[in-house]
Amino acid sequence: MAQTQEETFKKIVAHCKEYGFVFPSSEIYDGLGAVYDYGQNGVELKNNIKRYWWDSMTLLHENIVGIDAAIFMHPTTWKASGHVDAFNDPLIDNRDSKKRYRADVLIEDQIAKYDEKIAKEVEKARKRFGDSFDEELFKQTNERVHGHIVKREALHERFAKAMNDNNLDELKQIILDEEIVCPISGTRNWTDVRQFNLMFSTEMGSTADGAMKIYLRPETAQGIFVNFLNVQKTGRMKVPFGIAQIGKAFRNEIVARQFVFRMREFEQMEMQFFVRPGEELKWFEHWKQFRLKWHKALGLGDEKYRFHDHEKLAHYANAATDIEFLMPFGFKEVEGIHSRTNFDLSQHAKYSGKKIEYFDPELNRSYTPYVIETSIGVDRMFLSVMCSSYEEQQLEGGDTRVVLHLPPVLAPVKACIMPLVKKDGLPEKAREIMNELKFDFKVAYDEKDSIGKRYRRQDAVGTPFCITVDHDTLNDGCVTIRHRDSMTQDRVRIEDLHEIIRKATDPKELYRKIVGDSMEDSME
Ligand code: ATP
């Protein structure tokens, strides 16, 4: 029987734990809400994702450089950025279940329910009418569907206005009017909606000498903005140019669920691209396309990505979109691309009293650059890779296997070397091969159990190649290489192994694919 997406997701989470990808944090003490540790395979996969991102920014673009700013920053940073006053989520509690929810998410889920109802009716009708089906006409003329659409639109408009006006009473009223119930208790016994600031704070220095309240950064971007002048001057950077950074960020999320999708401590890969005022929308479009190419080059499936343009723009933004990925729980944001105007640099200039401008020699004038931001969560990227790679495969003869079809570039282990038997000099030969390959690739060695079992173990962690050393190897200098996805086997010469593995796992092959046709119109 086909399993539901929910069941599949549960299996992926269990698989991540069983095979050393992700563990709950401090598990021996029963874990800590929405905090996770990466295990021996998880950290390799994550590092490979980070390298793929970092190099695609800093190697492919001569005008993008990286930094590594501290997590602790002067507290005024967060006043200037607006996080102290406005980095809030509207929360609501259900008095019966004592569960806490984000009011905006409850309403968004309600809108999604209307969408589902509409889509179901449309699908039913499409089947009934066949080729002659006209979806638009059907939506306008079918009374029931039209009713759903009208209700959905009205709700959407009311919700957007309440969010824009920061009207918490109205958010609660919407929840009551829509008769939204708590999924746990099933009741509508809701508290008022309150604002909740998502920043974690701590104290620096001892209380005796006046401790200072500081925050754990909720995004890495501000570390880039406050270093704008440092990097621009010391790197003699010319607009347009970018600064990239990978690092931890912290948010006290109200509802943390869906595994590593929403964590309280997570990692971001952000790039701020500084451009001339007035050119920001051109660059926004450029970065949208570039980032989508970066995702698609991994080969997880082009149909799993879509853009979702923001309807409610942050007060400082003049364009924003998300790259969404089809997770087992629907299309979800993995990356945000935002045109942030000159808001951040201007705010830091205002609060610090420093002049933060760029003198443009071509225009012969100074200005505060505008910014395009690309911001992707490492953990969400990790999850999208995991979810689209996991397969429980039925094999001929009634056998099954669990295989991770990881993009070879990202696979934690690139090849596993296996002596057919544990004697006759085969282990020594296998070690010899491994010792040659290990300088360039993460390789493993396995001599325990039958070859079949060893293959399954490597399939489960997504190793693209298994290399078997047998008795013939000692005479003909050849080994059997088994391919993870097709399970086909080839006999190849030992000296060819390096090139076979390199070709499949070298990120350069992907960089060429991304750059291919897109760069001539990109970086001057
Ligand atoms: P959401 O609406 O899902 O809370 P967001 O719009 O607040 O996300 P951004 O502030 O744009 O997210 O952050 C950029 C990226 O950082 C996101 O696209 C996501 O990949 C990642 N991210 C944000 N919050 C979390 C989190 N709590 N756990 C894991 N990744 C996160």
XYZ file of C-alpha atoms and ligand atoms in Angstrom:
555
model
C 0.000 0.000 0.000
C 1.298 3.450 -0.881
C 2.442 5.399 2.147
C 1.358 8.928 2.911
C 3.796 11.787 2.630
C 3.686 12.066 6.407
C 4.790 8.456 6.813
C 7.580 8.982 4.294
C 8.755 12.054 6.181
C 8.808 10.143 9.461
C 10.925 7.472 7.813
C 13.360 10.077 6.506
C 13.733 11.534 10.004
C 14.322 8.054 11.449
C 16.790 7.273 8.660
C 18.733 10.461 9.408
C 19.197 9.284 12.963
C 19.908 5.632 12.238
C 22.618 6.433 9.718
C 24.438 9.202 11.559
C 23.081 12.238 9.718
C 21.077 14.093 12.391
C 20.556 13.466 16.117
C 18.324 15.341 18.544
C 20.489 17.709 20.603
C 21.603 16.402 24.018
C 19.491 13.328 23.437
C 20.566 11.520 26.614
C 18.673 14.267 28.475
C 15.641 13.781 26.197
C 16.676 16.437 23.712
C 16.089 20.176 23.450
C 13.187 21.603 21.470
C 14.023 22.282 17.828
C 17.783 21.939 18.303
C 19.667 19.209 16.437
C 23.191 17.856 16.105
C 24.692 16.656 12.842
C 26.374 13.267 12.993
C 29.320 11.811 11.110
C 27.532 11.627 7.756
C 25.378 14.698 8.266
C 28.341 16.972 8.834
C 30.013 15.796 5.617
C 26.852 16.381 3.609
C 26.388 19.774 5.214
C 30.007 20.753 4.578
C 29.624 19.756 0.936
C 26.516 21.940 0.624
C 28.404 24.859 2.171
C 31.376 24.368 -0.118
C 29.130 24.214 -3.180
C 27.517 27.503 -2.145
C 30.696 29.250 -1.034
C 32.650 28.422 -4.186
C 29.762 29.295 -6.460
C 29.826 32.751 -4.873
C 33.505 33.450 -4.285
C 35.160 31.469 -7.114
C 32.695 32.149 -9.902
C 32.457 35.866 -9.163
C 35.602 37.911 -8.948
C 33.597 40.691 -7.332
C 32.281 38.619 -4.415
C 34.411 38.075 -1.317
C 33.621 36.311 1.930
C 33.825 37.219 5.610
C 33.248 35.482 8.929
C 31.769 37.934 11.418
C 31.235 37.213 15.116
C 27.889 35.979 16.375
C 27.905 38.592 19.149
C 27.475 42.130 17.874
C 27.111 45.512 19.489
C 23.497 45.703 20.699
C 22.840 48.912 18.785
C 23.184 46.841 15.604
C 19.802 45.284 16.347
C 18.191 48.580 17.221
C 19.358 49.984 13.869
C 18.286 46.933 11.882
C 14.798 47.079 13.399
C 15.016 43.673 15.077
C 14.603 44.954 18.637
C 11.349 46.689 17.781
C 9.928 44.596 14.996
C 11.338 41.073 14.828
C 8.128 39.670 16.201
C 5.703 36.888 15.464
C 2.040 37.105 16.503
C 1.367 34.235 18.893
C -1.847 32.781 20.254
C -2.469 30.053 22.840
C -5.228 27.513 23.048
C -6.412 27.428 26.660
C -7.479 23.780 26.543
C -4.458 22.124 24.958
C -2.066 24.772 26.327
C -0.434 24.710 22.890
C 1.034 27.820 21.341
C 0.634 28.763 17.683
C 1.618 31.504 15.306
C -1.603 33.327 14.511
C -0.448 34.118 10.983
C 0.363 30.452 10.313
C -3.076 29.309 11.529
C -4.673 31.708 9.054
C -2.301 30.788 6.226
C -3.190 27.132 6.799
C -6.847 28.062 6.545
C -6.203 29.782 3.199
C -4.349 26.655 2.060
C -7.430 24.601 2.971
C -9.568 26.686 0.601
C -6.903 26.202 -2.060
C -7.018 22.449 -1.549
C -10.806 22.387 -1.810
C -10.674 24.382 -5.034
C -7.935 22.183 -6.499
C -9.883 19.014 -5.629
C -13.037 20.216 -7.367
C -11.041 21.295 -10.405
C -9.344 17.904 -10.633
C -12.664 16.079 -10.340
C -14.134 18.194 -13.113
C -11.074 17.761 -15.304
C -11.520 14.006 -15.122
C -15.228 14.301 -15.885
C -14.915 16.643 -18.867
C -11.691 15.281 -20.348
C -9.987 17.218 -23.133
C -12.724 19.796 -23.482
C -12.207 21.038 -19.904
C -11.813 24.800 -19.546
C -10.467 25.455 -16.030
C -11.057 29.194 -15.970
C -14.631 28.880 -17.195
C -15.311 26.152 -14.665
C -13.984 28.291 -11.806
C -16.236 31.167 -12.799
C -19.381 29.197 -13.413
C -19.398 26.336 -10.914
C -21.266 27.677 -7.939
C -19.505 25.705 -5.240
C -16.007 26.398 -6.527
C -16.772 30.024 -7.160
C -18.016 30.270 -3.561
C -14.731 28.876 -2.252
C -12.747 31.301 -4.403
C -14.688 34.331 -3.185
C -14.250 33.283 0.451
C -10.561 32.613 -0.042
C -9.928 35.970 -1.648
C -11.847 37.841 1.051
C -9.930 36.042 3.786
C -6.653 36.670 2.072
C -7.313 40.384 1.734
C -8.444 40.724 5.335
C -5.406 38.815 6.568
C -2.929 40.854 4.491
C -4.425 44.087 5.823
C -4.306 42.911 9.438
C -0.657 41.914 9.044
C 0.265 45.172 7.365
C -1.509 47.204 10.045
C -0.040 45.026 12.800
C -3.618 44.650 14.022
C -3.500 41.824 16.570
C -7.185 42.086 17.547
C -8.172 41.656 13.939
C -5.953 38.553 13.610
C -7.785 37.010 16.547
C -11.143 37.998 15.081
C -10.240 36.310 11.802
C -9.386 33.097 13.680
C -12.736 33.245 15.458
C -14.735 34.151 12.342
C -13.135 31.359 10.329
C -13.909 28.979 13.197
C -10.316 27.743 13.245
C -9.835 25.066 15.904
C -6.737 23.898 17.741
C -5.514 20.716 16.004
C -4.820 19.124 19.406
C -7.864 20.001 21.543
C -10.265 20.668 18.692
C -11.614 23.733 20.538
C -11.839 27.442 19.785
C -10.864 28.526 23.274
C -8.194 31.026 22.175
C -6.310 33.680 24.122
C -5.648 37.131 22.676
C -2.920 37.458 20.069
C 0.367 38.879 21.413
C 3.624 39.918 19.817
C 6.637 37.793 20.665
C 10.214 38.878 19.927
C 12.235 36.057 18.400
C 15.701 37.177 19.501
C 17.616 35.321 22.200
C 19.460 37.589 24.586
C 22.246 37.090 27.078
C 24.555 39.269 29.162
C 28.103 40.268 28.477
C 30.420 41.236 31.346
C 29.785 40.856 35.074
C 26.914 42.666 36.745
C 29.382 44.493 38.995
C 30.735 46.557 36.131
C 27.365 46.982 34.443
C 26.591 43.997 32.256
C 25.400 44.706 28.763
C 22.417 42.944 27.265
C 23.441 41.457 23.945
C 21.681 39.252 21.412
C 22.510 36.070 19.573
C 22.244 37.190 15.960
C 18.940 36.223 14.324
C 20.496 36.566 10.848
C 24.034 36.769 9.519
C 23.305 39.711 7.209
C 23.989 42.457 9.736
C 27.584 41.241 10.182
C 28.027 42.029 6.504
C 26.415 45.478 6.630
C 28.491 46.700 9.559
C 31.619 45.565 7.708
C 30.658 47.200 4.427
C 33.265 49.966 4.651
C 35.992 47.664 5.996
C 35.662 45.247 3.108
C 35.065 47.863 0.436
C 38.138 49.851 1.439
C 40.593 47.047 2.243
C 39.499 44.971 -0.757
C 39.304 48.029 -3.035
C 35.919 46.748 -4.120
C 33.970 48.549 -6.820
C 30.174 48.629 -6.959
C 28.619 46.288 -7.969
C 30.201 43.819 -5.542
C 29.093 41.253 -3.021
C 30.015 39.978 0.439
C 29.217 36.378 1.322
C 29.016 34.738 4.716
C 28.095 31.378 6.224
C 27.265 31.173 9.902
C 24.935 30.297 12.740
C 21.779 32.267 13.459
C 19.363 31.948 16.370
C 15.607 32.472 16.591
C 13.334 31.631 19.457
C 10.726 30.189 17.104
C 7.275 29.873 18.666
C 6.286 26.728 16.884
C 9.292 24.687 15.969
C 8.357 21.594 14.016
C 9.184 19.665 10.871
C 12.592 18.525 11.986
C 15.480 20.689 10.759
C 13.119 22.846 8.689
C 12.477 25.196 11.600
C 15.148 25.193 14.276
C 16.074 27.547 17.082
C 19.746 27.367 16.189
C 20.423 27.066 12.482
C 22.881 28.054 9.816
C 22.545 30.558 7.006
C 24.447 31.226 3.800
C 23.905 34.857 2.906
C 25.265 37.149 0.236
C 24.650 40.883 0.120
C 25.229 42.406 -3.291
C 25.787 46.170 -3.345
C 24.597 48.023 -6.455
C 23.944 51.521 -7.765
C 20.607 53.022 -6.718
C 18.137 52.491 -9.530
C 19.810 49.302 -10.760
C 18.510 47.111 -7.965
C 15.587 45.539 -9.804
C 17.799 44.462 -12.690
C 20.152 42.782 -10.208
C 17.241 41.305 -8.276
C 16.161 39.546 -11.467
C 19.731 38.446 -12.146
C 20.168 36.889 -8.723
C 16.792 35.154 -8.867
C 17.858 33.386 -12.033
C 21.375 32.635 -10.836
C 20.192 31.116 -7.571
C 17.592 28.965 -9.286
C 20.289 27.642 -11.614
C 22.455 26.820 -8.612
C 19.638 24.725 -7.156
C 18.687 23.037 -10.394
C 22.279 22.088 -11.273
C 22.154 19.530 -8.443
C 19.608 17.520 -10.412
C 17.047 17.012 -7.650
C 14.251 17.638 -10.189
C 13.426 20.962 -11.882
C 9.722 20.556 -11.153
C 10.376 20.672 -7.401
C 11.231 24.389 -7.424
C 9.047 27.436 -7.730
C 9.284 31.139 -6.995
C 6.871 32.612 -4.512
C 6.754 36.394 -4.708
C 6.035 38.164 -1.439
C 2.771 40.022 -1.288
C 3.579 41.700 1.993
C 6.945 43.380 1.615
C 9.032 44.267 4.635
C 8.956 48.028 5.070
C 12.493 48.355 3.682
C 12.141 46.041 0.679
C 11.013 46.910 -2.842
C 10.947 43.349 -4.177
C 11.163 39.929 -2.565
C 10.716 36.338 -3.590
C 11.259 32.917 -2.082
C 12.636 29.875 -3.812
C 10.361 27.112 -2.609
C 11.112 23.408 -2.722
C 8.628 20.561 -2.782
C 9.100 18.881 0.610
C 6.938 15.927 1.711
C 4.836 18.549 3.548
C 4.319 20.781 0.502
C 6.177 23.603 -1.256
C 8.245 25.417 1.392
C 10.704 28.287 1.457
C 14.332 27.259 1.242
C 15.823 30.569 0.174
C 14.817 34.221 0.189
C 15.943 36.802 -2.367
C 15.286 40.351 -1.301
C 15.824 43.804 -2.696
C 16.510 45.641 0.582
C 17.043 49.143 -0.869
C 19.606 51.172 1.090
C 17.719 50.628 4.336
C 20.355 48.717 6.304
C 23.356 50.838 5.386
C 21.390 54.054 6.005
C 20.190 52.830 9.385
C 23.711 51.915 10.470
C 24.952 55.308 9.288
C 22.232 56.974 11.327
C 22.778 54.987 14.530
C 26.600 54.948 14.396
C 27.009 58.524 13.241
C 29.487 57.298 10.585
C 29.238 58.119 6.932
C 28.596 54.850 5.098
C 28.784 55.727 1.426
C 30.575 54.726 -1.720
C 32.307 57.132 -4.095
C 31.524 55.987 -7.620
C 34.401 57.100 -9.845
C 32.359 56.622 -13.012
C 29.477 58.769 -11.830
C 31.811 61.062 -9.919
C 29.521 61.137 -6.881
C 28.922 59.384 -3.586
C 25.827 57.400 -2.657
C 24.570 54.769 -0.268
C 24.504 51.547 -2.296
C 21.325 49.521 -2.683
C 21.396 45.860 -1.712
C 20.186 42.585 -3.157
C 20.300 39.782 -0.626
C 20.297 36.049 -1.268
C 19.690 34.139 1.945
C 19.480 30.368 2.176
C 19.266 28.092 5.197
C 21.867 25.312 5.196
C 19.558 23.065 7.195
C 16.583 23.549 4.879
C 18.850 22.860 1.942
C 20.050 19.720 3.723
C 16.439 18.653 4.260
C 15.450 19.242 0.644
C 18.413 17.151 -0.515
C 17.536 14.365 1.923
C 13.835 14.333 1.091
C 14.318 14.176 -2.646
C 17.082 11.569 -2.426
C 15.422 9.047 -0.139
C 13.862 6.042 -1.833
C 12.564 2.687 -0.699
C 13.106 0.697 -3.825
C 11.433 -2.571 -4.808
C 13.960 -4.785 -6.524
C 13.466 -7.726 -8.823
C 12.930 -10.938 -6.905
C 10.893 -9.230 -4.175
C 13.883 -7.669 -2.432
C 13.862 -4.043 -1.260
C 16.571 -1.529 -0.530
C 16.688 1.949 1.000
C 18.851 4.162 -1.118
C 19.818 7.822 -0.919
C 20.216 9.141 -4.456
C 22.329 12.028 -3.205
C 23.929 14.237 -5.836
C 27.446 12.672 -5.907
C 28.969 16.119 -5.324
C 27.219 16.239 -1.942
C 27.525 12.597 -0.881
C 29.325 12.250 2.489
C 31.412 9.319 1.260
C 32.384 9.132 -2.399
C 33.489 5.510 -2.568
C 33.768 2.455 -0.343
C 36.574 -0.024 -0.963
C 35.759 -3.645 -0.175
C 37.905 -6.760 -0.300
C 35.741 -9.669 -1.467
C 37.078 -11.809 1.391
C 39.117 -11.050 4.477
C 42.164 -13.083 3.395
C 44.521 -13.962 0.543
C 46.038 -10.486 0.481
C 42.776 -8.822 -0.644
C 42.448 -6.529 2.413
C 46.009 -5.324 1.858
C 45.314 -4.557 -1.798
C 42.070 -2.763 -0.866
C 43.924 -0.649 1.714
C 46.551 0.185 -0.871
C 43.863 1.506 -3.237
C 42.203 3.404 -0.423
C 45.474 5.035 0.602
C 45.874 6.368 -2.923
C 42.344 7.761 -3.162
C 42.083 9.246 0.324
C 44.116 12.344 -0.471
C 41.429 13.536 -2.875
C 38.187 11.916 -1.767
C 36.375 10.948 1.398
C 36.512 7.158 1.073
C 35.530 4.315 3.383
C 36.714 0.746 3.889
C 34.444 -2.176 4.709
C 35.320 -5.859 4.970
C 32.526 -7.103 7.225
C 29.530 -9.235 6.116
C 28.561 -10.321 2.615
C 29.132 -7.988 -0.334
C 25.344 -7.630 -0.684
C 25.008 -6.364 2.875
C 27.916 -3.990 2.415
C 26.285 -2.564 -0.715
C 23.077 -1.913 1.245
C 24.960 -0.087 3.980
C 26.540 2.223 1.420
C 23.242 2.713 -0.444
C 21.683 3.872 2.810
C 24.215 6.689 3.211
C 24.257 7.540 -0.492
C 27.790 6.454 -1.452
C 27.936 6.684 -5.259
C 30.562 3.974 -5.805
C 31.494 0.632 -4.244
C 34.818 -0.800 -5.349
C 35.388 -4.502 -4.871
C 38.816 -6.094 -4.829
C 38.770 -9.809 -5.725
C 41.330 -12.496 -6.449
C 41.639 -11.474 -10.112
C 42.596 -7.986 -9.005
C 45.951 -9.287 -7.832
C 46.697 -10.529 -11.344
C 44.973 -8.130 -13.734
C 45.070 -4.875 -11.736
C 41.310 -4.409 -12.246
C 38.461 -3.967 -9.735
C 34.678 -4.114 -9.920
C 33.004 -0.733 -9.555
C 29.328 -0.789 -8.650
C 27.124 2.243 -9.310
C 24.666 3.188 -6.566
C 21.631 4.251 -8.619
C 21.679 1.732 -11.463
C 23.358 -1.025 -9.403
C 25.296 -1.905 -12.563
C 28.864 -3.085 -12.270
C 31.906 -2.470 -14.481
C 35.346 -3.919 -14.464
C 37.868 -1.074 -14.523
C 41.600 -0.588 -14.098
C 42.785 0.577 -10.692
C 44.572 3.540 -12.218
C 41.299 4.737 -13.813
C 39.425 4.899 -10.486
C 40.599 8.372 -9.610
C 39.258 9.920 -12.795
C 35.947 8.038 -12.606
C 35.303 9.280 -9.076
C 36.531 12.789 -9.796
C 34.329 13.202 -12.848
C 31.215 12.255 -10.908
C 31.919 14.160 -7.710
C 33.877 17.245 -8.711
C 31.845 20.419 -8.034
C 33.647 22.049 -10.965
C 31.384 20.080 -13.276
C 28.388 21.807 -11.664
C 30.009 25.237 -11.688
C 30.504 24.911 -15.438
C 26.845 24.015 -15.800
C 25.730 27.062 -13.793
C 28.060 29.500 -15.449
C 27.518 28.077 -18.951
C 25.098 30.484 -20.528
C 24.435 32.888 -17.682
C 27.613 34.809 -17.051
C 28.054 36.952 -20.108
C 25.218 39.207 -18.987
C 26.184 39.113 -15.343
C 29.288 40.484 -13.693
C 31.102 43.361 -15.208
P 10.020 31.553 7.668
O 9.003 32.437 7.011
O 9.954 30.114 7.219
O 10.118 31.713 9.145
P 11.867 33.603 7.059
O 11.208 34.237 5.871
O 11.756 34.234 8.381
O 11.453 32.066 7.137
P 14.451 34.560 6.369
O 14.516 35.518 7.485
O 14.227 35.077 4.981
O 13.402 33.402 6.698
O 15.776 33.669 6.416
C 16.432 33.187 5.254
C 16.532 31.686 5.253
O 17.005 31.194 6.504
C 15.217 30.974 5.035
O 14.890 30.896 3.668
C 15.471 29.617 5.640
O 16.112 28.769 4.701
C 16.432 29.912 6.759
N 15.725 29.908 8.051
C 15.032 30.929 8.609
N 14.538 30.573 9.810
C 14.944 29.291 10.014
C 14.765 28.357 11.075
N 14.089 28.678 12.178
N 15.313 27.125 10.956
C 16.006 26.788 9.845
N 16.213 27.621 8.822
C 15.695 28.865 8.893
